[in-house]
mmCIF file of C-alpha atoms (C1' of nucleotides) in Angstrom:
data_model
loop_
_atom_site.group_PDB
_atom_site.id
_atom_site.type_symbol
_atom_site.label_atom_id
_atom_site.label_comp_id
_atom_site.label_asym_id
_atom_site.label_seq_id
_atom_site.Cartn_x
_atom_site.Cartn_y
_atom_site.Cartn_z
ATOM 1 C CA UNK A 1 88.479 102.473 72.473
ATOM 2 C CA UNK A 2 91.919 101.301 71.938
ATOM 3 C CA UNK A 3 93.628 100.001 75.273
ATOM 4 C CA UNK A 4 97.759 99.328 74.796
ATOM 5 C CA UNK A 5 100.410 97.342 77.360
ATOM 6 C CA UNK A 6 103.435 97.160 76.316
ATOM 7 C CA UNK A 7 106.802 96.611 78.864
ATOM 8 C CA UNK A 8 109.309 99.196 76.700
ATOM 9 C CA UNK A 9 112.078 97.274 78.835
ATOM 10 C CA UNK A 10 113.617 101.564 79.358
ATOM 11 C CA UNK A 11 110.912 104.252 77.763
ATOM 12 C CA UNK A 12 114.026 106.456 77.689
ATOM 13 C CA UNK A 13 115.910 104.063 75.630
ATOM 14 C CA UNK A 14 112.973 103.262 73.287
ATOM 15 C CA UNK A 15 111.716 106.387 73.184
ATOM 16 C CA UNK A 16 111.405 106.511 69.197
ATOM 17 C CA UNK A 17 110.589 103.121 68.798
ATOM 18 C CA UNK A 18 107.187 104.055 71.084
ATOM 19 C CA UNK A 19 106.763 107.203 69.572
ATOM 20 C CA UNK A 20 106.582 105.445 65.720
ATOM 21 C CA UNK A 21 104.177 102.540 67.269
ATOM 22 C CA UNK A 22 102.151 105.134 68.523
ATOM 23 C CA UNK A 23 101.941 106.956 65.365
ATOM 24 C CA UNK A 24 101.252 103.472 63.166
ATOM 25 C CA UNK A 25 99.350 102.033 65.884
ATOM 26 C CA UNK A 26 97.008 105.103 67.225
ATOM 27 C CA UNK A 27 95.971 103.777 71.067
ATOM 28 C CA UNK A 28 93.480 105.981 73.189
ATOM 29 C CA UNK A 29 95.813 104.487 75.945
ATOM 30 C CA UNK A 30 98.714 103.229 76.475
ATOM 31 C CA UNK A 31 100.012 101.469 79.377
ATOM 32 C CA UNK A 32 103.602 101.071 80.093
ATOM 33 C CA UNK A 33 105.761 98.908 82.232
ATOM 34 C CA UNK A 34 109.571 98.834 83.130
ATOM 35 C CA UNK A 35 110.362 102.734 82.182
ATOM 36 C CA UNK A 36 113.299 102.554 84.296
ATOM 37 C CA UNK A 37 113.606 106.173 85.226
ATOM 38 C CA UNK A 38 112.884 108.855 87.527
ATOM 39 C CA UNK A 39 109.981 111.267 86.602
ATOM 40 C CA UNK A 40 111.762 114.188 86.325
ATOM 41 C CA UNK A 41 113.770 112.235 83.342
ATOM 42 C CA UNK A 42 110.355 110.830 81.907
ATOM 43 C CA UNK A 43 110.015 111.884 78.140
ATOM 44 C CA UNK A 44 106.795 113.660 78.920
ATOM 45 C CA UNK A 45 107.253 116.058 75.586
ATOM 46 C CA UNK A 46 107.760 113.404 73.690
ATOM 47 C CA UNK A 47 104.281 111.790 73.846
ATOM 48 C CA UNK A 48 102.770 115.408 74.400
ATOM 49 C CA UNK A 49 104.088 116.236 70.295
ATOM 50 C CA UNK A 50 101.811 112.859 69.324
ATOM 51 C CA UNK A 51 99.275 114.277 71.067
ATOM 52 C CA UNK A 52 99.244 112.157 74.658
ATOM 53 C CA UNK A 53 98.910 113.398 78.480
ATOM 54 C CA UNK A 54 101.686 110.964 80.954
ATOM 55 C CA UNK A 55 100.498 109.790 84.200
ATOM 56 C CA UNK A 56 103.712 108.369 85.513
ATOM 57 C CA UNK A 57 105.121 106.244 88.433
ATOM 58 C CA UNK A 58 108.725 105.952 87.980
ATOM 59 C CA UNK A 59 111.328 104.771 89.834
ATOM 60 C CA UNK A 60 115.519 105.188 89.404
ATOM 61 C CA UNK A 61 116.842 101.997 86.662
ATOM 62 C CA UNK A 62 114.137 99.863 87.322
ATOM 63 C CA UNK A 63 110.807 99.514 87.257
ATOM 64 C CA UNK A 64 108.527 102.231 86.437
ATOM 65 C CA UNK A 65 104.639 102.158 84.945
ATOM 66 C CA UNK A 66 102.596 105.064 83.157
ATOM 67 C CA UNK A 67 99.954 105.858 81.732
ATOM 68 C CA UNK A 68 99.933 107.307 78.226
ATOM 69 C CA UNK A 69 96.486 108.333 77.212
ATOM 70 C CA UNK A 70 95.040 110.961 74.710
ATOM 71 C CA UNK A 71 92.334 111.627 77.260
ATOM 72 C CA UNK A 72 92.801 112.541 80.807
ATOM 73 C CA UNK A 73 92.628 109.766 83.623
ATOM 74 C CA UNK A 74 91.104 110.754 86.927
ATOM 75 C CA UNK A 75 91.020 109.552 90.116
ATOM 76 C CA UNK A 76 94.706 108.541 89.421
ATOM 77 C CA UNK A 77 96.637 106.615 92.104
ATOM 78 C CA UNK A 78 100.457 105.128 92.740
ATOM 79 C CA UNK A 79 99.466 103.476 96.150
ATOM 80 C CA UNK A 80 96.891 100.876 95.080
ATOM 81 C CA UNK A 81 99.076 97.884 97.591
ATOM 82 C CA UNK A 82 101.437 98.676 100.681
ATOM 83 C CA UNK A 83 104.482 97.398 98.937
ATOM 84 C CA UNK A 84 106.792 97.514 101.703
ATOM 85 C CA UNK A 85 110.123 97.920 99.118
ATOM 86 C CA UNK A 86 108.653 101.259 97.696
ATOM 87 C CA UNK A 87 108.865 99.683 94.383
ATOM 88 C CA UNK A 88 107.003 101.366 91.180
ATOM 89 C CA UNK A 89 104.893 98.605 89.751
ATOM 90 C CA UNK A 90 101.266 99.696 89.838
ATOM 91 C CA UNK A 91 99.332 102.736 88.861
ATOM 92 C CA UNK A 92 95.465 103.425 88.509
ATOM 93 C CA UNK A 93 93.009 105.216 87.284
ATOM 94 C CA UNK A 94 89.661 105.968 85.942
ATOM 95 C CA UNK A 95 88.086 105.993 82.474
ATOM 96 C CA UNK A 96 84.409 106.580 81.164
ATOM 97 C CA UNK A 97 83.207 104.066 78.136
ATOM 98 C CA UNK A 98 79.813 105.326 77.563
ATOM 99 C CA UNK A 99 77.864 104.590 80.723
ATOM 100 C CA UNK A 100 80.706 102.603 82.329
ATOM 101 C CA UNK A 101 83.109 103.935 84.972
ATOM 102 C CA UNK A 102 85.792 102.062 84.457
ATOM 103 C CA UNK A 103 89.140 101.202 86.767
ATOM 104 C CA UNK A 104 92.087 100.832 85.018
ATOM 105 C CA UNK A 105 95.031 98.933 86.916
ATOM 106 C CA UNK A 106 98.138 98.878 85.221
ATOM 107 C CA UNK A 107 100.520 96.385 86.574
ATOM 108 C CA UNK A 108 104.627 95.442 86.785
ATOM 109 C CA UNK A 109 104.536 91.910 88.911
ATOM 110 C CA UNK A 110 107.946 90.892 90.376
ATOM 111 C CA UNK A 111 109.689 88.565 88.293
ATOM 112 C CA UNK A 112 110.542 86.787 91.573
ATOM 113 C CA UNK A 113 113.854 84.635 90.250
ATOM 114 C CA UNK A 114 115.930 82.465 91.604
ATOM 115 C CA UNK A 115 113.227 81.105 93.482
ATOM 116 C CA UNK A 116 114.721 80.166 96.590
ATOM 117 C CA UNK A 117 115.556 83.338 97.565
ATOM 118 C CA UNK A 118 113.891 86.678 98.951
ATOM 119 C CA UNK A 119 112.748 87.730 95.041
ATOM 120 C CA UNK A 120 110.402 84.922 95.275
ATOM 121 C CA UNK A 121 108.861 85.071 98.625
ATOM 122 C CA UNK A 122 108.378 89.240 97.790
ATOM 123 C CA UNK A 123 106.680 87.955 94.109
ATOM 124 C CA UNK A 124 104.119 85.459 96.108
ATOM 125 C CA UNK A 125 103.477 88.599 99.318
ATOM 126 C CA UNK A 126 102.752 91.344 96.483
ATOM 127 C CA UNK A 127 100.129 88.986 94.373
ATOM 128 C CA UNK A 128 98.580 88.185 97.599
ATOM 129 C CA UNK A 129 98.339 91.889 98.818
ATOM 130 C CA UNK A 130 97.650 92.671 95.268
ATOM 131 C CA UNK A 131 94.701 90.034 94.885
ATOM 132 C CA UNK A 132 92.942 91.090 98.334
ATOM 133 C CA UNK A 133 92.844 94.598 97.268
ATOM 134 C CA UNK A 134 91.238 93.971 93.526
ATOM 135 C CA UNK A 135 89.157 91.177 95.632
ATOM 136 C CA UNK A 136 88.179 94.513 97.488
ATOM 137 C CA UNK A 137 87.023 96.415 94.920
ATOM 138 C CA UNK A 138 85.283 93.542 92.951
ATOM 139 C CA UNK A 139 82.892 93.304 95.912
ATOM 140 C CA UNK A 140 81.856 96.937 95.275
ATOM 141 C CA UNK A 141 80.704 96.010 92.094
ATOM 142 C CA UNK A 142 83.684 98.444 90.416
ATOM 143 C CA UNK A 143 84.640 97.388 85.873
ATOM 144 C CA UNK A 144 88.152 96.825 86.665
ATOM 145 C CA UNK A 145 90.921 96.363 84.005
ATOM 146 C CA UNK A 146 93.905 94.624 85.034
ATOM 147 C CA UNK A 147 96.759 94.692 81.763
ATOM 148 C CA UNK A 148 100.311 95.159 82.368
ATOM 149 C CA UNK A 149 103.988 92.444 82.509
ATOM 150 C CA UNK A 150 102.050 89.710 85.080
ATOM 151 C CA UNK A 151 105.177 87.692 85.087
ATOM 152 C CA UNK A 152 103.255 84.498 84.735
ATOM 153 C CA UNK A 153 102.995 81.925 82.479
ATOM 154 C CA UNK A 154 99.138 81.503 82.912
ATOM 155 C CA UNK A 155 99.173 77.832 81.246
ATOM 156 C CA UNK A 156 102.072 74.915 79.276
ATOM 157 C CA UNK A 157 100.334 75.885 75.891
ATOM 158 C CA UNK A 158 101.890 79.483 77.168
ATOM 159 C CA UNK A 159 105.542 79.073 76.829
ATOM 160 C CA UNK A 160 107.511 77.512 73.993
ATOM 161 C CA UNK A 161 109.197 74.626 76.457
ATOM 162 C CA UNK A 162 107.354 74.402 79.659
ATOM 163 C CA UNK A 163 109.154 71.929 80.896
ATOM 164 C CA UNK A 164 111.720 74.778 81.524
ATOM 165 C CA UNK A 165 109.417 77.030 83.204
ATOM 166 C CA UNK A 166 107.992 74.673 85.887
ATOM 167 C CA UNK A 167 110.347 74.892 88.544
ATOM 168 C CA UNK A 168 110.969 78.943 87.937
ATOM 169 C CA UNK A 169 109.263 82.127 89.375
ATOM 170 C CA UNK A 170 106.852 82.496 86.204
ATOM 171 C CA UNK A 171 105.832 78.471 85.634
ATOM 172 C CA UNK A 172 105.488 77.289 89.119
ATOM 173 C CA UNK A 173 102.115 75.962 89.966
ATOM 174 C CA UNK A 174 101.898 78.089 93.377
ATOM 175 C CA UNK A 175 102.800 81.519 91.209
ATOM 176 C CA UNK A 176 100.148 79.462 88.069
ATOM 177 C CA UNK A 177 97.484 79.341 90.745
ATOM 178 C CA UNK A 178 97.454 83.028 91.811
ATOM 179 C CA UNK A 179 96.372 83.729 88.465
ATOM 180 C CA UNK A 180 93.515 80.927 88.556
ATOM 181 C CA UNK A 181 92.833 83.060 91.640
ATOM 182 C CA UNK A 182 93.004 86.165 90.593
ATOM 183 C CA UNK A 183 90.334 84.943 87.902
ATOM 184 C CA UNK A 184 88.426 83.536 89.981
ATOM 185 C CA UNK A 185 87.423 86.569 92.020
ATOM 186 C CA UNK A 186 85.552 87.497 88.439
ATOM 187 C CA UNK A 187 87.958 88.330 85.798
ATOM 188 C CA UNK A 188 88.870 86.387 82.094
ATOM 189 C CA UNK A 189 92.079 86.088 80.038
ATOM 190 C CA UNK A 190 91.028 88.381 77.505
ATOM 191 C CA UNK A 191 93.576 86.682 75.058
ATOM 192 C CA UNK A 192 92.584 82.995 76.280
ATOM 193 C CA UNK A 193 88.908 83.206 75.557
ATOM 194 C CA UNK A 194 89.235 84.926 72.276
ATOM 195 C CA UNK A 195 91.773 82.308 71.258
ATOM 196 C CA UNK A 196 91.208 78.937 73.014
ATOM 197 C CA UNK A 197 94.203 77.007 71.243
ATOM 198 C CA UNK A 198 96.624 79.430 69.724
ATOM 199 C CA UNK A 199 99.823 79.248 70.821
ATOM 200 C CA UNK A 200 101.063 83.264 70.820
ATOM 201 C CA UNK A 201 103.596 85.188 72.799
ATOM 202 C CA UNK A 202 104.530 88.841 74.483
ATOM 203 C CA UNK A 203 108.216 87.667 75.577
ATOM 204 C CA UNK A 204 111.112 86.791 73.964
ATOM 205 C CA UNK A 205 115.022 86.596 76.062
ATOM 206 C CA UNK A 206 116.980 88.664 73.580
ATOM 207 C CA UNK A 207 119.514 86.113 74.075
ATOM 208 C CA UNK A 208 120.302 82.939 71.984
ATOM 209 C CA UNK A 209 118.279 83.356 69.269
ATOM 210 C CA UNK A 210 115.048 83.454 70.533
ATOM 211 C CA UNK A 211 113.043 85.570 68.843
ATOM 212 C CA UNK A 212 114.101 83.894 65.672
ATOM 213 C CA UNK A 213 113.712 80.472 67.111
ATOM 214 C CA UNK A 214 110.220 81.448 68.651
ATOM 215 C CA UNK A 215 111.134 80.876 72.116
ATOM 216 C CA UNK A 216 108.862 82.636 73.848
ATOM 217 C CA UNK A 217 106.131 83.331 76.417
ATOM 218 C CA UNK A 218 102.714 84.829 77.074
ATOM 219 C CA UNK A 219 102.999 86.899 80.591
ATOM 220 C CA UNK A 220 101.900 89.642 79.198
ATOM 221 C CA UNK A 221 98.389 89.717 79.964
ATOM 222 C CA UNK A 222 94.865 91.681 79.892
ATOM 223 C CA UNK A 223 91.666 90.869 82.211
ATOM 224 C CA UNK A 224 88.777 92.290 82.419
ATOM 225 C CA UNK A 225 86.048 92.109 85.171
ATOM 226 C CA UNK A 226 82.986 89.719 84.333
ATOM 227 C CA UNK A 227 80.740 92.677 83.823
ATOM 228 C CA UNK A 228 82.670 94.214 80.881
ATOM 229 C CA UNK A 229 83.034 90.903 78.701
ATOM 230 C CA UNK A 230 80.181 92.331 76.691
ATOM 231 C CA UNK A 231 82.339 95.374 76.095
ATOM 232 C CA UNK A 232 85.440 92.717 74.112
ATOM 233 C CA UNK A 233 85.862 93.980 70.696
ATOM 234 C CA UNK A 234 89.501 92.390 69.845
ATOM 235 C CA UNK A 235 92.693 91.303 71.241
ATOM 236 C CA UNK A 236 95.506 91.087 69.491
ATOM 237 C CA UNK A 237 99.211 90.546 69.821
ATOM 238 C CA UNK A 238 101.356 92.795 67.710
ATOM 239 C CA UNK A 239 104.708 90.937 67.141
ATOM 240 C CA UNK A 240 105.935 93.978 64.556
ATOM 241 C CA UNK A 241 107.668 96.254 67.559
ATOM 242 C CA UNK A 242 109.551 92.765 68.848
ATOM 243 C CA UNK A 243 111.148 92.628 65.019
ATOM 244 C CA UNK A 244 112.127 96.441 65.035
ATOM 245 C CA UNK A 245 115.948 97.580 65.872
ATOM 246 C CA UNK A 246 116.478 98.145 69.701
ATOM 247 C CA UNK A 247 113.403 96.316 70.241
ATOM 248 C CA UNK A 248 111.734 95.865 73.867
ATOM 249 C CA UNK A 249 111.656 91.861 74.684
ATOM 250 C CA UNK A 250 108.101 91.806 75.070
ATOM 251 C CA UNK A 251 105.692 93.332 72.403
ATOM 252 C CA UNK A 252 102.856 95.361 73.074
ATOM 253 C CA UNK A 253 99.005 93.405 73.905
ATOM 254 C CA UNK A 254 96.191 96.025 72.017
ATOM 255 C CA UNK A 255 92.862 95.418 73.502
ATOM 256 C CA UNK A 256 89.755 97.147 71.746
ATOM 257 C CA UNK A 257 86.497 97.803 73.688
ATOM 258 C CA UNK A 258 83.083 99.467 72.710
ATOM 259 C "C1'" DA B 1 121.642 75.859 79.687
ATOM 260 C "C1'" DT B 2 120.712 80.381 86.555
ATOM 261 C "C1'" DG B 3 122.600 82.278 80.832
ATOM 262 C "C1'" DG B 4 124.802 83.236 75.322
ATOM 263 C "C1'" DC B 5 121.761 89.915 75.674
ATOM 264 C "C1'" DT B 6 120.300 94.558 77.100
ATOM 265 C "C1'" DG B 7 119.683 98.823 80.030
ATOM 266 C "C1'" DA B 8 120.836 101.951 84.021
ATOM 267 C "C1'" DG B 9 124.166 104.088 86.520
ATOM 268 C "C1'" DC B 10 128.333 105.385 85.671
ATOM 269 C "C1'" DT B 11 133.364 105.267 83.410
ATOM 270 C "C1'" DA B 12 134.426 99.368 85.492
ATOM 271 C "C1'" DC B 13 131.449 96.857 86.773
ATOM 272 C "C1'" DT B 14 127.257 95.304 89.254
ATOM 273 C "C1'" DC B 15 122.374 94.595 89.438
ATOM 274 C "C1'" DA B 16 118.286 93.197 87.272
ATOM 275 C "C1'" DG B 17 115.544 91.062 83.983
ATOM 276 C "C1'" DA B 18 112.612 86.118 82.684
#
DNA sequence: ATGGCTGAGCTACTCAGA
């Protein structure tokens, strides 16, 4: 089973970029963040002509995740934290991998810049809520799947210049160490333990050159719950959508498990 | 280098992103 995240940055605005990806690329399902629009101006037909059911959470010019899947999702649910600005950053559901029930959490994290403002403070408050609640269902023994834009720059080898990043909302150590948390309750860095030293991205500014220059980042991120590690297949980062025209900044993460 | 670009909402410009 092919799992896809992939912030379109606007799924109106990309719509045939995701549409042609989907076509080459063939997920089961893929998870979108940053769709920027209300569902009643969510492209459902569009990914119902390649075949794909929506499961959307959208919000009015930002935010926004879905759920694009050739199979249906059940159990699926918009309210997994109290998020006291109403904002559209999480939606869940369930899958079935043989035996396995599995949760899938699909994730938009604040970015949380500048940082000594209210955008930060709200960034740290939703991880917290956000860990207790996964923390929550860990102790129930539930296969979880956390994948979507984290927002955090889980280690230095994960940004081109981290010297840059250590004083802003997705390099500090405080934002750095609700990751270690978040693994900690029983999750790994799919990417990081398949690839120990590469140095890959998901994010590049579309300003100043970046993409060219390889300035980028790795906060785009998929873990999976101690008891499905036997389940890894692959993870790969697909840098061809970041090259397209009217690319996204980040480029989609395509996890396979079996 | 707190942004050199991009998108939404809207029609001039702000807000947001990372």
């Amino acid at each position: 089973m092919k799992i896809i995240s992939w912030n379109v940055n606007s799924v109106r605005a990309r719509i045939d970029n995701i549409t042609n990806y989907i076509k080459d690329d063939k997920p089961d399902i893929l998870l979108l963040q940053e769709t920027k629009t209300q569902d009643e101006n969510f492209p459902y037909e569009n990914f119902e002509n390649v075949g794909y059911n929506s499961y959307i959470f959208g919000q009015k010019s930002y935010n926004g995740v879905a759920i694009i899947s050739k199979l249906p999702i059940k159990n699926i649910s918009k309210d997994f934290i109290k998020d006291e600005k109403k904002q559209a950053r999480v939606i869940n559901g369930e899958i079935q991998l043989k035996k396995k029930k599995i949760e899938i959490i699909n994730i938009y994290v604040p970015n949380g810049n500048p940082i000594n403002t209210e955008k930060y403070e709200y960034k740290k408050n939703w991880l917290k809520k956000f860990i207790a609640q996964v923390k929550k269902k860990i102790s129930l023994g539930s296969n979880i799947i956390i994948a979507g834009d984290f927002n955090i720059i889980p280690e230095e080898i994960d940004v081109y210049d981290f010297k840059r990043y250590e004083n802003d909302a997705l390099g500090k150590l405080e934002i750095r160490k609700k990751f270690r948390e978040l693994l900690n309750v029983g999750f790994v860095d799919v990417y990081r333990i398949k690839n120990k030293k590469k140095q890959e991205y998901t994010f590049w500014d579309y300003f100043a050159g970046s993409w060219q220059k390889n300035y980028g980042m790795r906060i785009d991120h998929f873990l999976l719950s101690n008891n499905l590690i036997e389940n890894i297949s692959s993870i790969n980062i697909n840098k061809k959508p970041r090259s397209k025209l009217k690319p996204s900044d980040h480029t989609p993460i395509e996890l396979i498990i079996n």
